[in-house]
mmCIF file of C-alpha atoms in Angstrom:
data_model
loop_
_atom_site.group_PDB
_atom_site.id
_atom_site.type_symbol
_atom_site.label_atom_id
_atom_site.label_comp_id
_atom_site.label_asym_id
_atom_site.label_seq_id
_atom_site.Cartn_x
_atom_site.Cartn_y
_atom_site.Cartn_z
ATOM 1 C CA MET A 21 -55.621 50.193 56.247
ATOM 2 C CA ASP A 22 -52.180 49.286 55.572
ATOM 3 C CA VAL A 23 -49.030 51.235 57.567
ATOM 4 C CA TYR A 24 -45.728 50.813 56.134
ATOM 5 C CA PHE A 25 -42.582 51.472 58.387
ATOM 6 C CA ARG A 26 -39.221 52.053 56.795
ATOM 7 C CA MET A 27 -37.624 49.331 58.910
ATOM 8 C CA PHE A 28 -40.124 46.609 57.868
ATOM 9 C CA ASN A 29 -40.732 44.808 54.459
ATOM 10 C CA SER A 30 -44.353 44.214 55.063
ATOM 11 C CA PRO A 31 -47.097 46.612 56.160
ATOM 12 C CA VAL A 32 -48.879 46.668 59.355
ATOM 13 C CA THR A 33 -52.851 46.400 58.933
ATOM 14 C CA ILE A 34 -54.669 48.446 61.208
ATOM 15 C CA ASN A 35 -58.490 49.017 61.631
ATOM 16 C CA SER A 36 -59.946 52.306 62.989
ATOM 17 C CA VAL A 37 -63.076 50.546 63.935
ATOM 18 C CA ALA A 38 -62.890 48.480 67.160
ATOM 19 C CA LEU A 39 -66.391 47.105 67.274
ATOM 20 C CA GLU A 40 -69.361 47.375 64.531
ATOM 21 C CA ILE A 41 -72.924 46.517 64.972
ATOM 22 C CA GLY A 42 -75.132 47.411 62.534
ATOM 23 C CA ASN A 43 -74.875 50.948 62.076
ATOM 24 C CA PHE A 44 -73.228 51.520 65.467
ATOM 25 C CA THR A 45 -69.501 51.622 65.621
ATOM 26 C CA ILE A 46 -66.929 51.985 68.255
ATOM 27 C CA GLN A 47 -63.721 53.573 66.954
ATOM 28 C CA TRP A 48 -60.270 52.416 68.544
ATOM 29 C CA TYR A 49 -59.575 56.242 69.131
ATOM 30 C CA GLY A 50 -62.297 56.131 71.823
ATOM 31 C CA VAL A 51 -61.327 52.932 73.403
ATOM 32 C CA LEU A 52 -57.706 53.871 73.790
ATOM 33 C CA ILE A 53 -58.626 57.144 75.187
ATOM 34 C CA ALA A 54 -61.100 55.682 77.339
ATOM 35 C CA PHE A 55 -58.469 52.978 78.395
ATOM 36 C CA GLY A 56 -55.816 55.613 79.350
ATOM 37 C CA PHE A 57 -58.325 57.426 81.074
ATOM 38 C CA LEU A 58 -59.279 54.374 83.342
ATOM 39 C CA LEU A 59 -55.595 53.464 83.926
ATOM 40 C CA ALA A 60 -55.012 57.139 85.083
ATOM 41 C CA VAL A 61 -58.260 57.003 87.263
ATOM 42 C CA LEU A 62 -56.974 53.583 89.069
ATOM 43 C CA PHE A 63 -53.678 54.959 89.602
ATOM 44 C CA GLY A 64 -54.860 58.415 90.998
ATOM 45 C CA GLY A 65 -57.405 56.445 93.110
ATOM 46 C CA ARG A 66 -54.665 54.354 94.619
ATOM 47 C CA MET A 67 -52.268 57.233 95.181
ATOM 48 C CA ALA A 68 -55.241 59.203 96.915
ATOM 49 C CA TYR A 69 -55.593 56.431 99.322
ATOM 50 C CA LYS A 70 -51.941 56.197 100.084
ATOM 51 C CA TRP A 71 -51.855 60.025 100.593
ATOM 52 C CA LYS A 72 -55.107 59.555 103.072
ATOM 53 C CA MET A 73 -57.368 61.906 100.625
ATOM 54 C CA ASN A 74 -61.137 61.613 101.221
ATOM 55 C CA LEU A 75 -62.066 58.920 98.401
ATOM 56 C CA ASP A 76 -65.652 60.289 97.990
ATOM 57 C CA LYS A 77 -64.228 63.887 97.481
ATOM 58 C CA MET A 78 -62.013 62.737 95.021
ATOM 59 C CA VAL A 79 -64.754 61.154 92.996
ATOM 60 C CA ASP A 80 -66.339 64.566 92.796
ATOM 61 C CA VAL A 81 -63.184 66.118 91.711
ATOM 62 C CA LEU A 82 -62.859 63.426 89.013
ATOM 63 C CA ILE A 83 -66.315 64.061 87.532
ATOM 64 C CA GLY A 84 -65.717 67.820 87.552
ATOM 65 C CA GLY A 85 -62.299 67.556 85.981
ATOM 66 C CA THR A 86 -63.467 65.167 83.441
ATOM 67 C CA ILE A 87 -66.380 67.112 82.178
ATOM 68 C CA GLY A 88 -64.067 70.136 82.278
ATOM 69 C CA GLY A 89 -61.359 68.452 80.243
ATOM 70 C CA VAL A 90 -63.792 67.113 77.732
ATOM 71 C CA VAL A 91 -65.417 70.593 77.321
ATOM 72 C CA GLY A 92 -61.819 72.345 77.288
ATOM 73 C CA ALA A 93 -60.062 69.787 74.643
ATOM 74 C CA ARG A 94 -62.989 70.506 72.176
ATOM 75 C CA LEU A 95 -63.420 74.071 72.666
ATOM 76 C CA TYR A 96 -59.391 74.583 72.070
ATOM 77 C CA TYR A 97 -59.629 72.409 69.042
ATOM 78 C CA VAL A 98 -62.727 74.421 67.632
ATOM 79 C CA LEU A 99 -61.513 77.800 68.484
ATOM 80 C CA PHE A 100 -58.308 77.397 66.425
ATOM 81 C CA ASN A 101 -59.832 75.404 63.703
ATOM 82 C CA LEU A 102 -63.230 77.063 62.826
ATOM 83 C CA SER A 103 -62.692 76.725 59.263
ATOM 84 C CA ALA A 104 -63.269 72.910 59.627
ATOM 85 C CA MET A 105 -66.799 73.407 61.134
ATOM 86 C CA ASP A 106 -69.229 73.138 58.290
ATOM 87 C CA ASN A 107 -72.078 73.926 60.759
ATOM 88 C CA PHE A 108 -72.875 74.482 64.395
ATOM 89 C CA PHE A 109 -73.451 70.694 65.377
ATOM 90 C CA ASP A 110 -70.200 69.889 64.102
ATOM 91 C CA ILE A 111 -68.733 71.180 67.439
ATOM 92 C CA PHE A 112 -70.008 68.437 69.297
ATOM 93 C CA ARG A 113 -69.060 65.616 67.027
ATOM 94 C CA ILE A 114 -66.053 64.503 69.271
ATOM 95 C CA TRP A 115 -66.305 60.810 68.326
ATOM 96 C CA GLU A 116 -64.534 61.870 65.062
ATOM 97 C CA GLY A 117 -61.302 63.285 66.699
ATOM 98 C CA GLY A 118 -60.487 66.802 67.136
ATOM 99 C CA LEU A 119 -59.830 67.076 70.673
ATOM 100 C CA ALA A 120 -56.846 69.442 71.837
ATOM 101 C CA ILE A 121 -54.675 68.181 74.679
ATOM 102 C CA TYR A 122 -53.826 71.566 76.116
ATOM 103 C CA GLY A 123 -57.408 72.383 76.264
ATOM 104 C CA GLY A 124 -58.180 69.298 77.905
ATOM 105 C CA ILE A 125 -55.519 70.231 80.581
ATOM 106 C CA ILE A 126 -56.704 73.578 81.137
ATOM 107 C CA GLY A 127 -60.482 72.497 81.144
ATOM 108 C CA GLY A 128 -59.639 69.768 83.482
ATOM 109 C CA LEU A 129 -57.490 71.754 85.867
ATOM 110 C CA LEU A 130 -60.375 74.500 86.081
ATOM 111 C CA GLY A 131 -62.845 71.851 86.633
ATOM 112 C CA ALA A 132 -60.944 70.013 89.505
ATOM 113 C CA PHE A 133 -60.074 73.608 90.878
ATOM 114 C CA ILE A 134 -63.891 74.576 91.348
ATOM 115 C CA VAL A 135 -64.757 71.219 92.836
ATOM 116 C CA THR A 136 -61.942 71.330 95.441
ATOM 117 C CA ARG A 137 -62.925 74.776 96.429
ATOM 118 C CA PHE A 138 -66.040 73.226 97.410
ATOM 119 C CA ASN A 139 -64.925 70.293 98.940
ATOM 120 C CA LYS A 140 -62.091 71.755 100.880
ATOM 121 C CA LEU A 141 -59.302 69.750 99.459
ATOM 122 C CA ASN A 142 -55.606 70.796 99.064
ATOM 123 C CA PHE A 143 -55.444 71.839 95.348
ATOM 124 C CA LEU A 144 -51.900 71.315 95.049
ATOM 125 C CA ASN A 145 -51.583 68.173 96.498
ATOM 126 C CA LEU A 146 -54.518 66.920 93.852
ATOM 127 C CA MET A 147 -52.262 68.581 91.015
ATOM 128 C CA ASP A 148 -49.210 66.495 92.160
ATOM 129 C CA LEU A 149 -51.178 63.533 91.832
ATOM 130 C CA ALA A 150 -52.844 64.443 88.524
ATOM 131 C CA GLY A 151 -49.498 65.490 87.021
ATOM 132 C CA MET A 152 -48.534 61.480 87.213
ATOM 133 C CA SER A 153 -52.042 60.280 86.114
ATOM 134 C CA PHE A 154 -52.045 62.985 83.251
ATOM 135 C CA LEU A 155 -48.941 61.172 81.858
ATOM 136 C CA ILE A 156 -50.458 57.651 81.870
ATOM 137 C CA GLY A 157 -53.640 58.975 80.292
ATOM 138 C CA GLN A 158 -51.880 60.655 77.453
ATOM 139 C CA GLY A 159 -49.292 57.785 76.954
ATOM 140 C CA ILE A 160 -51.957 55.329 76.153
ATOM 141 C CA GLY A 161 -54.338 57.591 74.410
ATOM 142 C CA ARG A 162 -52.006 58.856 71.945
ATOM 143 C CA TRP A 163 -52.158 55.601 70.182
ATOM 144 C CA GLY A 164 -55.568 56.337 69.050
ATOM 145 C CA ASN A 165 -53.778 59.036 66.933
ATOM 146 C CA PHE A 166 -52.058 55.943 65.041
ATOM 147 C CA THR A 167 -55.395 53.966 64.522
ATOM 148 C CA ASN A 168 -56.771 57.297 62.959
ATOM 149 C CA GLN A 169 -53.479 57.903 61.137
ATOM 150 C CA GLU A 170 -53.303 61.513 62.536
ATOM 151 C CA ALA A 171 -50.908 63.657 64.357
ATOM 152 C CA PHE A 172 -47.940 62.541 62.074
ATOM 153 C CA GLY A 173 -44.958 64.676 61.307
ATOM 154 C CA SER A 174 -43.065 66.014 58.483
ATOM 155 C CA ASN A 175 -41.157 63.527 56.024
ATOM 156 C CA THR A 176 -38.105 61.725 57.291
ATOM 157 C CA THR A 177 -35.635 59.090 56.239
ATOM 158 C CA LEU A 178 -35.168 57.534 59.758
ATOM 159 C CA PRO A 179 -35.838 53.876 59.995
ATOM 160 C CA TRP A 180 -39.149 54.146 62.128
ATOM 161 C CA GLY A 181 -40.779 56.488 59.558
ATOM 162 C CA MET A 182 -44.091 55.601 58.459
ATOM 163 C CA TRP A 183 -46.255 55.729 55.604
ATOM 164 C CA SER A 184 -50.058 55.039 54.616
ATOM 165 C CA GLN A 185 -52.371 56.204 52.134
ATOM 166 C CA ALA A 186 -54.282 58.098 54.679
ATOM 167 C CA THR A 187 -51.030 60.180 55.653
ATOM 168 C CA ALA A 188 -50.566 60.797 51.706
ATOM 169 C CA ASN A 189 -54.208 61.893 51.285
ATOM 170 C CA TYR A 190 -53.631 64.479 53.837
ATOM 171 C CA ILE A 191 -50.453 65.770 52.522
ATOM 172 C CA THR A 192 -51.915 66.045 49.276
ATOM 173 C CA VAL A 193 -55.171 67.900 50.492
ATOM 174 C CA ASN A 194 -53.248 70.350 52.390
ATOM 175 C CA GLN A 195 -50.705 71.402 50.039
ATOM 176 C CA ASP A 196 -52.011 75.123 50.017
ATOM 177 C CA MET A 197 -52.044 75.243 53.850
ATOM 178 C CA PHE A 198 -48.374 74.041 53.678
ATOM 179 C CA SER A 199 -47.318 76.701 51.235
ATOM 180 C CA GLN A 200 -49.092 79.460 53.298
ATOM 181 C CA HIS A 201 -46.996 78.349 56.403
ATOM 182 C CA GLY A 202 -43.802 77.439 54.788
ATOM 183 C CA ILE A 203 -44.394 73.588 55.087
ATOM 184 C CA GLU A 204 -42.739 71.260 52.764
ATOM 185 C CA ALA A 205 -43.951 67.898 52.637
ATOM 186 C CA VAL A 206 -44.298 65.111 49.877
ATOM 187 C CA ALA A 207 -47.143 62.463 49.843
ATOM 188 C CA GLY A 208 -45.610 59.653 47.809
ATOM 189 C CA THR A 209 -47.314 56.762 46.521
ATOM 190 C CA VAL A 210 -47.497 52.817 47.802
ATOM 191 C CA LEU A 211 -44.582 52.248 45.082
ATOM 192 C CA ASP A 212 -42.578 55.355 46.201
ATOM 193 C CA ARG A 213 -43.240 55.992 49.815
ATOM 194 C CA ALA A 214 -42.410 59.209 51.336
ATOM 195 C CA TYR A 215 -42.229 58.248 54.777
ATOM 196 C CA VAL A 216 -43.274 60.724 58.013
ATOM 197 C CA HIS A 217 -42.503 61.216 61.350
ATOM 198 C CA PRO A 218 -44.743 59.126 63.735
ATOM 199 C CA THR A 219 -45.004 61.945 66.303
ATOM 200 C CA PHE A 220 -47.961 60.275 68.063
ATOM 201 C CA LEU A 221 -45.049 57.437 68.880
ATOM 202 C CA TYR A 222 -42.589 60.239 70.118
ATOM 203 C CA GLU A 223 -45.134 61.831 72.494
ATOM 204 C CA SER A 224 -46.281 58.546 73.892
ATOM 205 C CA LEU A 225 -42.803 57.260 74.863
ATOM 206 C CA TRP A 226 -41.653 60.803 76.089
ATOM 207 C CA VAL A 227 -44.866 61.193 78.536
ATOM 208 C CA LEU A 228 -44.648 57.537 79.669
ATOM 209 C CA LEU A 229 -40.798 57.975 80.384
ATOM 210 C CA GLY A 230 -41.972 60.976 82.290
ATOM 211 C CA PHE A 231 -44.494 59.078 84.477
ATOM 212 C CA GLY A 232 -41.543 56.795 85.593
ATOM 213 C CA LEU A 233 -39.335 59.629 86.590
ATOM 214 C CA LEU A 234 -42.015 61.619 88.306
ATOM 215 C CA TYR A 235 -43.235 58.333 90.270
ATOM 216 C CA LEU A 236 -39.520 57.780 91.239
ATOM 217 C CA PHE A 237 -39.246 61.300 92.187
ATOM 218 C CA CYS A 238 -42.389 61.173 94.196
ATOM 219 C CA ARG A 239 -41.225 58.230 96.550
ATOM 220 C CA LYS A 240 -37.703 59.704 96.976
ATOM 221 C CA TRP A 241 -37.406 63.461 96.976
ATOM 222 C CA ARG A 242 -40.987 65.162 96.848
ATOM 223 C CA SER A 243 -40.596 67.684 99.607
ATOM 224 C CA PHE A 244 -43.622 70.253 99.141
ATOM 225 C CA SER A 245 -47.131 70.573 97.653
ATOM 226 C CA GLY A 246 -47.103 71.489 93.914
ATOM 227 C CA GLN A 247 -43.752 70.077 93.233
ATOM 228 C CA LEU A 248 -44.621 67.392 90.885
ATOM 229 C CA ILE A 249 -47.140 69.272 88.827
ATOM 230 C CA LEU A 250 -44.182 71.730 88.332
ATOM 231 C CA LEU A 251 -42.034 69.005 87.293
ATOM 232 C CA TYR A 252 -45.016 67.579 84.867
ATOM 233 C CA GLY A 253 -45.373 70.873 83.045
ATOM 234 C CA MET A 254 -41.697 71.195 82.467
ATOM 235 C CA TRP A 255 -41.363 67.777 81.132
ATOM 236 C CA TYR A 256 -44.337 67.575 78.955
ATOM 237 C CA GLY A 257 -43.833 71.240 77.742
ATOM 238 C CA ALA A 258 -40.281 70.451 76.840
ATOM 239 C CA GLY A 259 -41.208 67.514 74.643
ATOM 240 C CA ARG A 260 -44.110 68.961 72.982
ATOM 241 C CA PHE A 261 -42.358 72.041 72.006
ATOM 242 C CA PHE A 262 -40.060 69.940 69.985
ATOM 243 C CA ILE A 263 -42.480 67.463 68.649
ATOM 244 C CA GLU A 264 -44.890 70.011 67.754
ATOM 245 C CA GLY A 265 -42.175 71.509 65.444
ATOM 246 C CA LEU A 266 -42.419 68.383 63.438
ATOM 247 C CA ARG A 267 -46.094 67.989 62.916
ATOM 248 C CA LEU A 268 -47.937 68.802 59.734
ATOM 249 C CA ASP A 269 -51.403 69.298 61.492
ATOM 250 C CA PRO A 270 -50.534 72.087 63.903
ATOM 251 C CA LEU A 271 -52.989 74.922 64.791
ATOM 252 C CA PHE A 272 -51.803 78.265 64.025
ATOM 253 C CA ILE A 273 -52.344 81.696 65.584
ATOM 254 C CA GLY A 274 -54.472 83.296 62.513
ATOM 255 C CA SER A 275 -52.435 83.402 59.455
ATOM 256 C CA SER A 276 -49.248 83.629 61.039
ATOM 257 C CA ASN A 277 -46.617 80.878 61.401
ATOM 258 C CA VAL A 278 -46.788 80.502 65.196
ATOM 259 C CA ARG A 279 -47.851 77.359 66.346
ATOM 260 C CA VAL A 280 -50.343 77.463 69.223
ATOM 261 C CA SER A 281 -49.075 74.395 71.156
ATOM 262 C CA GLN A 282 -45.628 75.245 70.601
ATOM 263 C CA LEU A 283 -45.986 78.741 72.015
ATOM 264 C CA LEU A 284 -48.120 77.467 75.060
ATOM 265 C CA SER A 285 -45.238 74.823 75.577
ATOM 266 C CA GLY A 286 -42.394 77.158 75.822
ATOM 267 C CA LEU A 287 -44.336 79.270 78.188
ATOM 268 C CA LEU A 288 -45.313 76.276 80.100
ATOM 269 C CA VAL A 289 -41.604 75.204 80.444
ATOM 270 C CA LEU A 290 -40.480 78.847 81.440
ATOM 271 C CA GLY A 291 -43.406 79.347 84.011
ATOM 272 C CA CYS A 292 -43.004 76.003 85.785
ATOM 273 C CA ALA A 293 -39.159 76.266 85.894
ATOM 274 C CA ALA A 294 -39.387 79.551 87.688
ATOM 275 C CA ALA A 295 -41.838 78.561 89.910
ATOM 276 C CA PHE A 296 -40.010 75.352 90.672
ATOM 277 C CA VAL A 297 -36.666 77.301 91.284
ATOM 278 C CA TYR A 298 -38.702 79.942 93.699
ATOM 279 C CA PHE A 299 -40.592 77.417 95.868
ATOM 280 C CA THR A 300 -37.767 74.915 96.202
ATOM 281 C CA LEU A 301 -35.381 77.982 97.583
ATOM 282 C CA GLN A 302 -38.386 78.810 99.756
ATOM 283 C CA PHE A 303 -38.980 75.555 101.113
ATOM 284 C CA LYS A 304 -35.181 75.169 102.099
ATOM 285 C CA LYS A 305 -35.274 78.445 103.963
ATOM 286 C CA ASN A 306 -38.553 77.484 105.955
ATOM 287 C CA PRO A 307 -39.711 73.686 105.300
ATOM 288 C CA LYS A 308 -43.116 72.836 106.397
ATOM 289 C CA PRO A 309 -44.907 69.670 106.377
ATOM 290 C CA ILE A 310 -47.467 68.842 103.668
ATOM 291 C CA GLU A 311 -50.919 69.209 104.793
ATOM 292 C CA GLY A 312 -52.877 65.935 105.010
ATOM 293 C CA ILE A 313 -49.951 63.672 103.911
ATOM 294 C CA ASP A 314 -47.187 61.702 105.711
ATOM 295 C CA PHE A 315 -43.587 63.165 105.234
ATOM 296 C CA PHE A 316 -41.994 61.374 102.265
ATOM 297 C CA PRO A 317 -38.263 60.112 102.397
ATOM 298 C CA GLY A 318 -36.008 62.503 101.120
ATOM 299 C CA SER A 319 -37.703 65.393 102.426
ATOM 300 C CA PRO A 320 -35.837 67.543 104.790
ATOM 301 C CA VAL A 321 -39.096 67.326 107.030
ATOM 302 C CA ALA A 322 -38.740 63.599 107.291
ATOM 303 C CA ALA A 323 -35.650 63.806 109.269
ATOM 304 C CA GLU A 324 -37.328 65.916 111.904
ATOM 305 C CA GLU A 325 -39.542 64.139 114.571
ATOM 306 C CA THR A 326 -43.062 64.367 113.962
ATOM 307 C CA PRO A 327 -45.831 64.347 116.724
ATOM 308 C CA GLU A 328 -46.955 60.839 115.821
ATOM 309 C CA GLU A 329 -43.204 59.538 116.328
ATOM 310 C CA VAL A 330 -43.018 61.199 119.597
ATOM 311 C CA SER A 331 -46.095 59.641 120.706
ATOM 312 C CA VAL A 332 -44.957 56.379 119.440
ATOM 313 C CA GLU A 333 -41.586 56.678 121.428
ATOM 314 C CA ALA A 334 -43.387 57.867 124.555
ATOM 315 C CA ASP A 335 -45.644 54.802 124.472
ATOM 316 C CA ALA A 336 -42.501 52.493 123.791
ATOM 317 C CA ASN A 337 -40.774 53.872 126.818
ATOM 318 C CA ALA A 338 -43.838 53.627 128.996
ATOM 319 C CA PRO A 339 -44.002 50.799 131.676
ATOM 320 C CA THR A 340 -46.089 47.698 130.658
ATOM 321 C CA GLN A 341 -49.033 46.708 132.657
ATOM 322 C CA GLU A 342 -47.009 43.819 134.269
ATOM 323 C CA GLU A 343 -44.387 46.163 135.443
ATOM 324 C CA VAL A 344 -47.024 48.381 137.133
ATOM 325 C CA VAL A 345 -48.615 45.563 138.976
ATOM 326 C CA ASP A 346 -45.177 44.390 140.179
ATOM 327 C CA GLU A 347 -44.359 47.918 141.493
ATOM 328 C CA GLU A 348 -47.512 48.157 143.111
ATOM 329 C CA THR A 349 -47.381 44.504 144.748
ATOM 330 C CA ALA A 350 -43.733 45.396 145.787
ATOM 331 C CA GLU A 351 -44.797 48.714 147.661
ATOM 332 C CA GLU A 352 -47.721 46.612 149.651
ATOM 333 C CA VAL A 353 -45.618 43.627 150.754
ATOM 334 C CA PRO A 354 -43.345 44.615 153.782
ATOM 335 C CA ASP A 355 -39.659 43.489 153.746
ATOM 336 C CA GLU A 356 -38.979 40.173 155.516
ATOM 337 C CA PRO A 357 -36.699 40.480 158.357
ATOM 338 C CA ILE A 358 -33.234 39.317 157.869
ATOM 339 C CA ALA A 359 -32.539 36.039 160.079
#
């Protein structure tokens, strides 16, 4: 498939199939999502080790969260896109796409929460770690939409606008739906291309930038459990709110023009911002250490002397073995008379 970008003279040729052996095929969509998931897991494992979390229990959380995430992503898509399901078995055809990120996040968090309750892990600390990991997986996984030529936006004249026969076909087939929801879009042809916003690219760049900022915040200013996941909600929600307004394939609430993901994004930003302000103020009034985690630089608690530091200082001031022996010897030997 040839994909044209407004800034380039020549098309970029892509293939949605990564591997084909007989009738067995592996799509790039699945490969990229799996790669993003792998990077997120590796990062999460490394951070869990640094934060002194039980890695065996973390594996249980990972399995529970993964199952919940896949189920949630598919159910979210199916519930708001029932008209696309020709029969009951279409619900399970996830290898063809149709996974909603918000459903995945909700399902993943629910699955992880259940496992943490059984394993007696600090859920908020786990969510802080997951917030950064989510951004890695999302940033890589969105490129699967590019190989499928999906999740694109309305027409644009910007230099990075793209066009392919797949985008044109989608716009042509869905004109009735666009009219119903007040959306205007032109398909164009290979000779007269009507470029569209590569919204998958916008979201990928946005979340990867968010990962860098959250990681920096974690290293320098994190001060209480749950702080990073609230920042994740604000960052991702803000970006998704605006990006969702550009997309031509949104899920709507019934026959209304209200975009489901845009509504959720707005609520997510407001809810996380309110919680962030509230807990930040509470922490400043009564700072407490983060359960099971060393104090971080920049935290008001870091400036206080921890029990471990007191113990180390006491040991440093204690006399050495040689000093003890010398003192005992000095007491046993009588003073020599002065000649």
